[in-house]
Each structure stands twice: as structure tokens, then as C-alpha cells.
Amino acid sequence: MKEQIEKLVDLQNIEIETAKIQAKLDGVALKLESMDALVRELEEKLASETAQLESLKKKYREFDSESQMNLSRIKKSQEKLRSVKTNKEYQSILKEIEDIQGKNSLIEDEMINCLDEMEAAEREITLEKEKFFSQRDEVDHQKMEIEKEAEDNRKRLAELETEWKNFSAGIDTELMKKYIAVKAKVKYMAVAAVHGAVCQGCNLNIPPQLYNELQRFESLRFCPHCQRIIFWKA
Ligand SMILES: [Zn+2]
């Protein structure tokens, strides 16, 4: 019985390690997803700032063509001035030129504002780009390490599966059935050591009579409190 129990404990240790590794592997997908989300967020910010810069450039081009149009109108009016016959006509064209010049000066102010905003946006985009690229490199690097660790874990999992098969083959069928039944009930640690008359599964004392019997390893015994399979451990 002692040997059978020892095999069962080995089997249980394999299962505990398997569960730990499986939990790590389950967390990997989540971790990778959150890292991707971080990079995506920076990418979206960069895209929106680039779009904003494009719209500023468009606005600037519109102002510029309006200003060019006004300048050519002024030029035409100045040419007309040279051939006017009356003072009234002269004054009216002069007024027209002044009006256009006034409008154009406002447009030029807008163009200067636009250039300032474009410059600020370009600076911001340069910074954001640096941030984006360094974050992406960092994430790529971390991903590689995570993948490598996951690969090692998957290998270990396959090893544990083989070990489990080998160990379980050496365990008596009836004992195996009982082990599975107890495991279904207690979820964790179906086989518990009893150390100093205390069940390590539930931390309760077992009766002295049972404790004495345990030390002889004659038959399969269960903890009267938690129903785990118990064995004596010095
Ligand atoms: Zn117990």
C-alpha cells in the first residue's frame, strides 16, 4: 500500500504542475492581447494627428489660392488705374484695391496661424511616431520572450502528460477509481499527508487510533473530516 500511495502522490504532483503550467499558458493569450491593444492605441492616436495635419495643410492651400486670386485682382485693378479718365473712377478703383488688400491681410494672418499650427502638429507627430515605434519594438521583443516561454511550457506539458501516463499505469485500478472520485469532491489535493496527526488537506487532527493504523500502511484510509485519501508522513 505504501508504494501505491507514493505513486499516487507522484501522480498528484504531476497534476499540480500541469495545472500551474496550463494556467500560465491560458494567461498568455490575454497578455498578448493587452500588449497589442496598447500599440493599437498609439497607432490610432498617430493616425488622428496625421489627419489633423492634413486638414491644416488643406486649409492653408485654400487660403493661399484665395490670396493669389486677390493679388491678381489687385494687379488688374492697378493696371486699370493707369487708363482711367475721371477722378471719380480713379477713387473707386483705389477703394476697391484697398478693400481687397484689407481682406488679403486678414487671410495672410490666418495663413501664419495655420503655419504655426502645422508646425506644432508636425512636432507632436514626430514625438508620437518615436513613441509608437519604440513601444512596438518593445512589444515585439516581449512577445518573442513570452512565446519562447510558452513554447517551453508546452514542451513541459507534453512531458508531464507522458509522465502521468507512466505513473497511472502503475497504480491499481480500484485505487485510481477512488482517487478520481475523491478528486471530483475536494477539487484540490485528493491525497493528503498526515503529519503529526494533522491532515495536511484540511488541517484538522485525525483520531489517535486512525493515526496509529496509518503508520502501518496496511489499507487505504480517508480523513474523517475532509474525506481525502491520507497517508502517514514522518
Ligand atoms: Zn482532512
mmCIF file of C-alpha atoms and ligand atoms in Angstrom, residues 199 201-204 223 225-228 230, ligand 1:
data_model
loop_
_atom_site.group_PDB
_atom_site.id
_atom_site.type_symbol
_atom_site.label_atom_id
_atom_site.label_comp_id
_atom_site.label_asym_id
_atom_site.label_seq_id
_atom_site.Cartn_x
_atom_site.Cartn_y
_atom_site.Cartn_z
ATOM 1 C CA CYS A 199 -4.302 16.118 7.928
ATOM 2 C CA GLY A 201 -5.566 18.664 3.376
ATOM 3 C CA CYS A 202 -7.884 20.214 5.957
ATOM 4 C CA ASN A 203 -5.513 20.977 8.859
ATOM 5 C CA LEU A 204 -7.624 19.020 11.318
ATOM 6 C CA CYS A 223 -9.601 11.684 6.525
ATOM 7 C CA HIS A 225 -13.134 15.432 8.180
ATOM 8 C CA CYS A 226 -12.378 16.149 4.533
ATOM 9 C CA GLN A 227 -12.633 12.604 3.068
ATOM 10 C CA ARG A 228 -9.231 12.893 1.389
ATOM 11 C CA ILE A 230 -4.476 10.144 3.676
HETATM 12 ZN ZN ZN B 1 -8.533 16.160 6.099
#
